[in-house]
Amino acid sequence: MANRAYNFNAGPAALPLEVLQQAQEQFVEFRGSGMSLMEMSHRGAIYEGVHQETEQLLRELLNVPEGYKVLFLQGGASTQFAMVPMNLLKPGTVGAYVATGSWATKAIEEAKLFGETTIAASSEADQYKRIPAAAEIALPDNAAYLHVTSNETIEGTQWASYPDTGTVPLIGDLSSDILCRPLNVSQFGLVYAGAQKNLGPSGVTIVIIREDLIGKPAGPVPTMLRYATHAKTDSLYNTPPTFAIYMTNLVLRWVKAQGGAAGVERVNQEKAGLLYAAIDGSDGFYRGFAETGSRSVMNVTFRLASEELEKQFAKESEAQGFSGLKGHRSVGGLRASIYNAVPLENVRALVDFMGDFARRNG
Ligand SMILES: *Cc1c(COP(=O)(O)O)cnc(C)c1O
């Protein structure tokens, strides 16, 4: 067995070891077909079976109600920053955004290219350390939608519950926390997520869209960037990213075996609880970045007394087999990304390392 690191990468991120081993077993010849899954037509029965099953698993695990399409797209969540306004932002309406951090800001900047936008609420004045309260959100009457970033991967904040937007469609970027807990899809008009944090490898983006939002965009939109194109063809308009969808299929089967969304949520709570307890119990040696009520169960961000000490932490942890703990270059500090596939034992090992590091340097 290869020597596996304690992988706390932010994305692409850890995959379940069982999934990697299954993919390895099936890599050269897929289920008696005489070839690899990557060597066969996306129009053939074998690939189509994988494709349909992946959609069914997502529907089951996320409890997707009737009236929603599940799409497999390319271009990452970053392409959704454009597709959402291109398809949904009509003249005379405004795209409303909650500015919670780095990813929300990118979504807003992109939307500005396509129409009128407004910041319905923001925590910028608090360095994005918190998620605004529902009461802070000012939604204009002519809002086309309200866009929220469910989990700010870089700052380490997460919505505990989503705002009620009435008849205005709520749109969620769930790239870094999709399937970390049960989801009430019916609260949303559209959710999207790049797969490479919680669902699989990079290369496929999941979009779940309410059918009434699929209609005709107001302006000219390239065929590939219209939701309608992919909704009408079960995401088989052109060649889909077959390998990424196949890997996502294996990850979803694995999630199901863990007890589904509720099962992984229990473990996620335990993992995050261990890390936040280590931070809060360190007498100020470790300082959590996010405000307590806005803390993410997926990305745990923290700082030390000096950048010097943070560098030392990153270096020593790496030497001991931990990977990916350095914070994003835009905010500094340290970050442990503990997506679904990060085992509880690895979090325990990190907590031990943190305690040891604090004793030696406190
Ligand atoms: C990683 C991430 C993105 C960008 O995803 P790409 O697939 O690389 O475009 C967008 N939003 C959030 C919340 C992310 O974590």
PDB file of N, CA, C and O in Angstrom, residues 60-107:
ATOM      1  N   GLU A  60     -31.108  10.841  -4.981  1.00  0.00           N
ATOM      2  CA  GLU A  60     -31.436  10.124  -3.747  1.00  0.00           C
ATOM      3  C   GLU A  60     -30.731  10.766  -2.543  1.00  0.00           C
ATOM      4  O   GLU A  60     -31.361  11.051  -1.525  1.00  0.00           O
ATOM      5  N   LEU A  61     -29.431  10.993  -2.660  1.00  0.00           N
ATOM      6  CA  LEU A  61     -28.657  11.462  -1.505  1.00  0.00           C
ATOM      7  C   LEU A  61     -28.987  12.909  -1.131  1.00  0.00           C
ATOM      8  O   LEU A  61     -28.898  13.283   0.031  1.00  0.00           O
ATOM      9  N   LEU A  62     -29.346  13.720  -2.127  1.00  0.00           N
ATOM     10  CA  LEU A  62     -29.700  15.114  -1.841  1.00  0.00           C
ATOM     11  C   LEU A  62     -31.210  15.303  -1.782  1.00  0.00           C
ATOM     12  O   LEU A  62     -31.687  16.423  -1.643  1.00  0.00           O
ATOM     13  N   ASN A  63     -31.935  14.192  -1.909  1.00  0.00           N
ATOM     14  CA  ASN A  63     -33.388  14.257  -1.801  1.00  0.00           C
ATOM     15  C   ASN A  63     -33.960  15.300  -2.778  1.00  0.00           C
ATOM     16  O   ASN A  63     -34.756  16.152  -2.392  1.00  0.00           O
ATOM     17  N   VAL A  64     -33.521  15.242  -4.019  1.00  0.00           N
ATOM     18  CA  VAL A  64     -33.929  16.236  -5.019  1.00  0.00           C
ATOM     19  C   VAL A  64     -35.398  16.002  -5.382  1.00  0.00           C
ATOM     20  O   VAL A  64     -35.768  14.905  -5.805  1.00  0.00           O
ATOM     21  N   PRO A  65     -36.245  17.017  -5.184  1.00  0.00           N
ATOM     22  CA  PRO A  65     -37.671  16.812  -5.472  1.00  0.00           C
ATOM     23  C   PRO A  65     -37.965  16.769  -6.977  1.00  0.00           C
ATOM     24  O   PRO A  65     -37.128  17.151  -7.796  1.00  0.00           O
ATOM     25  N   GLU A  66     -39.159  16.306  -7.309  1.00  0.00           N
ATOM     26  CA  GLU A  66     -39.657  16.387  -8.693  1.00  0.00           C
ATOM     27  C   GLU A  66     -39.597  17.843  -9.132  1.00  0.00           C
ATOM     28  O   GLU A  66     -39.736  18.751  -8.320  1.00  0.00           O
ATOM     29  N   GLY A  67     -39.439  18.072 -10.430  1.00  0.00           N
ATOM     30  CA  GLY A  67     -39.463  19.452 -10.911  1.00  0.00           C
ATOM     31  C   GLY A  67     -38.091  20.099 -10.946  1.00  0.00           C
ATOM     32  O   GLY A  67     -37.979  21.292 -11.228  1.00  0.00           O
ATOM     33  N   TYR A  68     -37.061  19.324 -10.636  1.00  0.00           N
ATOM     34  CA  TYR A  68     -35.682  19.828 -10.724  1.00  0.00           C
ATOM     35  C   TYR A  68     -34.886  18.947 -11.673  1.00  0.00           C
ATOM     36  O   TYR A  68     -35.039  17.719 -11.676  1.00  0.00           O
ATOM     37  N   LYS A  69     -34.009  19.558 -12.466  1.00  0.00           N
ATOM     38  CA  LYS A  69     -33.074  18.817 -13.313  1.00  0.00           C
ATOM     39  C   LYS A  69     -31.718  18.766 -12.626  1.00  0.00           C
ATOM     40  O   LYS A  69     -31.303  19.730 -11.968  1.00  0.00           O
ATOM     41  N   VAL A  70     -31.037  17.644 -12.788  1.00  0.00           N
ATOM     42  CA  VAL A  70     -29.663  17.507 -12.306  1.00  0.00           C
ATOM     43  C   VAL A  70     -28.764  17.465 -13.529  1.00  0.00           C
ATOM     44  O   VAL A  70     -28.950  16.611 -14.400  1.00  0.00           O
ATOM     45  N   LEU A  71     -27.817  18.398 -13.623  1.00  0.00           N
ATOM     46  CA  LEU A  71     -26.970  18.507 -14.814  1.00  0.00           C
ATOM     47  C   LEU A  71     -25.507  18.266 -14.470  1.00  0.00           C
ATOM     48  O   LEU A  71     -25.043  18.595 -13.380  1.00  0.00           O
ATOM     49  N   PHE A  72     -24.783  17.709 -15.447  1.00  0.00           N
ATOM     50  CA  PHE A  72     -23.330  17.540 -15.322  1.00  0.00           C
ATOM     51  C   PHE A  72     -22.667  18.437 -16.358  1.00  0.00           C
ATOM     52  O   PHE A  72     -22.723  18.157 -17.560  1.00  0.00           O
ATOM     53  N   LEU A  73     -22.049  19.511 -15.901  1.00  0.00           N
ATOM     54  CA  LEU A  73     -21.469  20.492 -16.816  1.00  0.00           C
ATOM     55  C   LEU A  73     -19.953  20.569 -16.640  1.00  0.00           C
ATOM     56  O   LEU A  73     -19.391  19.967 -15.727  1.00  0.00           O
ATOM     57  N   GLN A  74     -19.332  21.338 -17.526  1.00  0.00           N
ATOM     58  CA  GLN A  74     -17.886  21.541 -17.425  1.00  0.00           C
ATOM     59  C   GLN A  74     -17.591  23.021 -17.173  1.00  0.00           C
ATOM     60  O   GLN A  74     -18.485  23.850 -17.140  1.00  0.00           O
ATOM     61  N   GLY A  75     -16.337  23.337 -16.996  1.00  0.00           N
ATOM     62  CA  GLY A  75     -15.951  24.736 -16.787  1.00  0.00           C
ATOM     63  C   GLY A  75     -15.899  25.146 -15.320  1.00  0.00           C
ATOM     64  O   GLY A  75     -15.610  26.298 -15.009  1.00  0.00           O
ATOM     65  N   GLY A  76     -16.152  24.207 -14.422  1.00  0.00           N
ATOM     66  CA  GLY A  76     -16.032  24.499 -12.997  1.00  0.00           C
ATOM     67  C   GLY A  76     -17.134  25.415 -12.484  1.00  0.00           C
ATOM     68  O   GLY A  76     -17.948  25.948 -13.252  1.00  0.00           O
ATOM     69  N   ALA A  77     -17.121  25.603 -11.175  1.00  0.00           N
ATOM     70  CA  ALA A  77     -18.076  26.536 -10.565  1.00  0.00           C
ATOM     71  C   ALA A  77     -17.868  27.933 -11.133  1.00  0.00           C
ATOM     72  O   ALA A  77     -18.816  28.719 -11.240  1.00  0.00           O
ATOM     73  N   SER A  78     -16.645  28.232 -11.529  1.00  0.00           N
ATOM     74  CA  SER A  78     -16.349  29.573 -12.066  1.00  0.00           C
ATOM     75  C   SER A  78     -17.175  29.868 -13.312  1.00  0.00           C
ATOM     76  O   SER A  78     -17.522  31.028 -13.557  1.00  0.00           O
ATOM     77  N   THR A  79     -17.480  28.862 -14.106  1.00  0.00           N
ATOM     78  CA  THR A  79     -18.327  29.082 -15.276  1.00  0.00           C
ATOM     79  C   THR A  79     -19.774  29.346 -14.849  1.00  0.00           C
ATOM     80  O   THR A  79     -20.498  30.096 -15.502  1.00  0.00           O
ATOM     81  N   GLN A  80     -20.188  28.777 -13.726  1.00  0.00           N
ATOM     82  CA  GLN A  80     -21.524  29.071 -13.205  1.00  0.00           C
ATOM     83  C   GLN A  80     -21.649  30.530 -12.767  1.00  0.00           C
ATOM     84  O   GLN A  80     -22.746  31.095 -12.806  1.00  0.00           O
ATOM     85  N   PHE A  81     -20.530  31.133 -12.353  1.00  0.00           N
ATOM     86  CA  PHE A  81     -20.590  32.564 -11.998  1.00  0.00           C
ATOM     87  C   PHE A  81     -21.126  33.363 -13.189  1.00  0.00           C
ATOM     88  O   PHE A  81     -21.791  34.376 -13.014  1.00  0.00           O
ATOM     89  N   ALA A  82     -20.825  32.894 -14.409  1.00  0.00           N
ATOM     90  CA  ALA A  82     -21.314  33.573 -15.622  1.00  0.00           C
ATOM     91  C   ALA A  82     -22.650  33.003 -16.092  1.00  0.00           C
ATOM     92  O   ALA A  82     -23.541  33.746 -16.498  1.00  0.00           O
ATOM     93  N   MET A  83     -22.785  31.675 -16.056  1.00  0.00           N
ATOM     94  CA  MET A  83     -24.019  31.070 -16.586  1.00  0.00           C
ATOM     95  C   MET A  83     -25.259  31.525 -15.828  1.00  0.00           C
ATOM     96  O   MET A  83     -26.322  31.709 -16.417  1.00  0.00           O
ATOM     97  N   VAL A  84     -25.133  31.697 -14.528  1.00  0.00           N
ATOM     98  CA  VAL A  84     -26.298  32.130 -13.739  1.00  0.00           C
ATOM     99  C   VAL A  84     -26.830  33.465 -14.266  1.00  0.00           C
ATOM    100  O   VAL A  84     -27.991  33.547 -14.684  1.00  0.00           O
ATOM    101  N   PRO A  85     -26.023  34.531 -14.314  1.00  0.00           N
ATOM    102  CA  PRO A  85     -26.576  35.783 -14.853  1.00  0.00           C
ATOM    103  C   PRO A  85     -26.890  35.710 -16.345  1.00  0.00           C
ATOM    104  O   PRO A  85     -27.877  36.307 -16.790  1.00  0.00           O
ATOM    105  N   MET A  86     -26.109  34.994 -17.135  1.00  0.00           N
ATOM    106  CA  MET A  86     -26.394  34.907 -18.579  1.00  0.00           C
ATOM    107  C   MET A  86     -27.782  34.331 -18.841  1.00  0.00           C
ATOM    108  O   MET A  86     -28.458  34.706 -19.783  1.00  0.00           O
ATOM    109  N   ASN A  87     -28.183  33.385 -18.007  1.00  0.00           N
ATOM    110  CA  ASN A  87     -29.464  32.715 -18.223  1.00  0.00           C
ATOM    111  C   ASN A  87     -30.614  33.328 -17.431  1.00  0.00           C
ATOM    112  O   ASN A  87     -31.762  33.223 -17.836  1.00  0.00           O
ATOM    113  N   LEU A  88     -30.315  33.928 -16.280  1.00  0.00           N
ATOM    114  CA  LEU A  88     -31.398  34.308 -15.369  1.00  0.00           C
ATOM    115  C   LEU A  88     -31.563  35.800 -15.141  1.00  0.00           C
ATOM    116  O   LEU A  88     -32.570  36.236 -14.599  1.00  0.00           O
ATOM    117  N   LEU A  89     -30.573  36.579 -15.537  1.00  0.00           N
ATOM    118  CA  LEU A  89     -30.629  38.011 -15.259  1.00  0.00           C
ATOM    119  C   LEU A  89     -31.183  38.737 -16.482  1.00  0.00           C
ATOM    120  O   LEU A  89     -30.489  38.914 -17.477  1.00  0.00           O
ATOM    121  N   LYS A  90     -32.459  39.116 -16.390  1.00  0.00           N
ATOM    122  CA  LYS A  90     -33.120  39.758 -17.538  1.00  0.00           C
ATOM    123  C   LYS A  90     -33.087  41.269 -17.371  1.00  0.00           C
ATOM    124  O   LYS A  90     -33.021  41.764 -16.237  1.00  0.00           O
ATOM    125  N   PRO A  91     -33.184  42.018 -18.480  1.00  0.00           N
ATOM    126  CA  PRO A  91     -33.225  43.485 -18.362  1.00  0.00           C
ATOM    127  C   PRO A  91     -34.371  43.908 -17.436  1.00  0.00           C
ATOM    128  O   PRO A  91     -35.449  43.317 -17.467  1.00  0.00           O
ATOM    129  N   GLY A  92     -34.115  44.900 -16.611  1.00  0.00           N
ATOM    130  CA  GLY A  92     -35.134  45.372 -15.666  1.00  0.00           C
ATOM    131  C   GLY A  92     -35.117  44.624 -14.342  1.00  0.00           C
ATOM    132  O   GLY A  92     -35.836  44.979 -13.417  1.00  0.00           O
ATOM    133  N   THR A  93     -34.296  43.570 -14.269  1.00  0.00           N
ATOM    134  CA  THR A  93     -34.154  42.862 -12.988  1.00  0.00           C
ATOM    135  C   THR A  93     -32.708  43.021 -12.503  1.00  0.00           C
ATOM    136  O   THR A  93     -31.830  43.440 -13.252  1.00  0.00           O
ATOM    137  N   VAL A  94     -32.513  42.677 -11.240  1.00  0.00           N
ATOM    138  CA  VAL A  94     -31.183  42.848 -10.655  1.00  0.00           C
ATOM    139  C   VAL A  94     -30.760  41.550  -9.974  1.00  0.00           C
ATOM    140  O   VAL A  94     -31.559  40.870  -9.343  1.00  0.00           O
ATOM    141  N   GLY A  95     -29.510  41.197 -10.164  1.00  0.00           N
ATOM    142  CA  GLY A  95     -28.942  40.018  -9.514  1.00  0.00           C
ATOM    143  C   GLY A  95     -28.460  40.420  -8.127  1.00  0.00           C
ATOM    144  O   GLY A  95     -27.564  41.255  -7.992  1.00  0.00           O
ATOM    145  N   ALA A  96     -29.059  39.851  -7.086  1.00  0.00           N
ATOM    146  CA  ALA A  96     -28.684  40.215  -5.715  1.00  0.00           C
ATOM    147  C   ALA A  96     -27.712  39.176  -5.158  1.00  0.00           C
ATOM    148  O   ALA A  96     -27.906  37.973  -5.343  1.00  0.00           O
ATOM    149  N   TYR A  97     -26.686  39.652  -4.484  1.00  0.00           N
ATOM    150  CA  TYR A  97     -25.620  38.771  -3.972  1.00  0.00           C
ATOM    151  C   TYR A  97     -25.345  39.065  -2.510  1.00  0.00           C
ATOM    152  O   TYR A  97     -25.357  40.234  -2.096  1.00  0.00           O
ATOM    153  N   VAL A  98     -25.059  38.025  -1.744  1.00  0.00           N
ATOM    154  CA  VAL A  98     -24.567  38.223  -0.389  1.00  0.00           C
ATOM    155  C   VAL A  98     -23.052  38.081  -0.445  1.00  0.00           C
ATOM    156  O   VAL A  98     -22.525  37.026  -0.846  1.00  0.00           O
ATOM    157  N   ALA A  99     -22.368  39.163  -0.082  1.00  0.00           N
ATOM    158  CA  ALA A  99     -20.900  39.186  -0.145  1.00  0.00           C
ATOM    159  C   ALA A  99     -20.338  38.613   1.148  1.00  0.00           C
ATOM    160  O   ALA A  99     -20.321  39.288   2.184  1.00  0.00           O
ATOM    161  N   THR A 100     -19.928  37.341   1.094  1.00  0.00           N
ATOM    162  CA  THR A 100     -19.440  36.663   2.291  1.00  0.00           C
ATOM    163  C   THR A 100     -17.937  36.405   2.249  1.00  0.00           C
ATOM    164  O   THR A 100     -17.371  35.938   3.236  1.00  0.00           O
ATOM    165  N   GLY A 101     -17.286  36.669   1.109  1.00  0.00           N
ATOM    166  CA  GLY A 101     -15.857  36.388   1.054  1.00  0.00           C
ATOM    167  C   GLY A 101     -15.347  36.261  -0.364  1.00  0.00           C
ATOM    168  O   GLY A 101     -15.957  36.769  -1.317  1.00  0.00           O
ATOM    169  N   SER A 102     -14.244  35.547  -0.506  1.00  0.00           N
ATOM    170  CA  SER A 102     -13.511  35.497  -1.776  1.00  0.00           C
ATOM    171  C   SER A 102     -14.346  34.946  -2.919  1.00  0.00           C
ATOM    172  O   SER A 102     -14.349  35.492  -4.014  1.00  0.00           O
ATOM    173  N   TRP A 103     -15.065  33.838  -2.688  1.00  0.00           N
ATOM    174  CA  TRP A 103     -15.797  33.228  -3.801  1.00  0.00           C
ATOM    175  C   TRP A 103     -17.047  34.015  -4.149  1.00  0.00           C
ATOM    176  O   TRP A 103     -17.373  34.190  -5.322  1.00  0.00           O
ATOM    177  N   ALA A 104     -17.743  34.529  -3.146  1.00  0.00           N
ATOM    178  CA  ALA A 104     -18.914  35.368  -3.428  1.00  0.00           C
ATOM    179  C   ALA A 104     -18.484  36.567  -4.262  1.00  0.00           C
ATOM    180  O   ALA A 104     -19.168  36.956  -5.217  1.00  0.00           O
ATOM    181  N   THR A 105     -17.351  37.151  -3.926  1.00  0.00           N
ATOM    182  CA  THR A 105     -16.866  38.333  -4.637  1.00  0.00           C
ATOM    183  C   THR A 105     -16.605  38.012  -6.107  1.00  0.00           C
ATOM    184  O   THR A 105     -16.926  38.806  -6.998  1.00  0.00           O
ATOM    185  N   LYS A 106     -16.041  36.834  -6.358  1.00  0.00           N
ATOM    186  CA  LYS A 106     -15.810  36.446  -7.758  1.00  0.00           C
ATOM    187  C   LYS A 106     -17.126  36.282  -8.515  1.00  0.00           C
ATOM    188  O   LYS A 106     -17.229  36.655  -9.687  1.00  0.00           O
ATOM    189  N   ALA A 107     -18.116  35.714  -7.844  1.00  0.00           N
ATOM    190  CA  ALA A 107     -19.425  35.537  -8.485  1.00  0.00           C
ATOM    191  C   ALA A 107     -20.028  36.904  -8.830  1.00  0.00           C
ATOM    192  O   ALA A 107     -20.592  37.096  -9.914  1.00  0.00           O
TER     193      ALA A 107
END
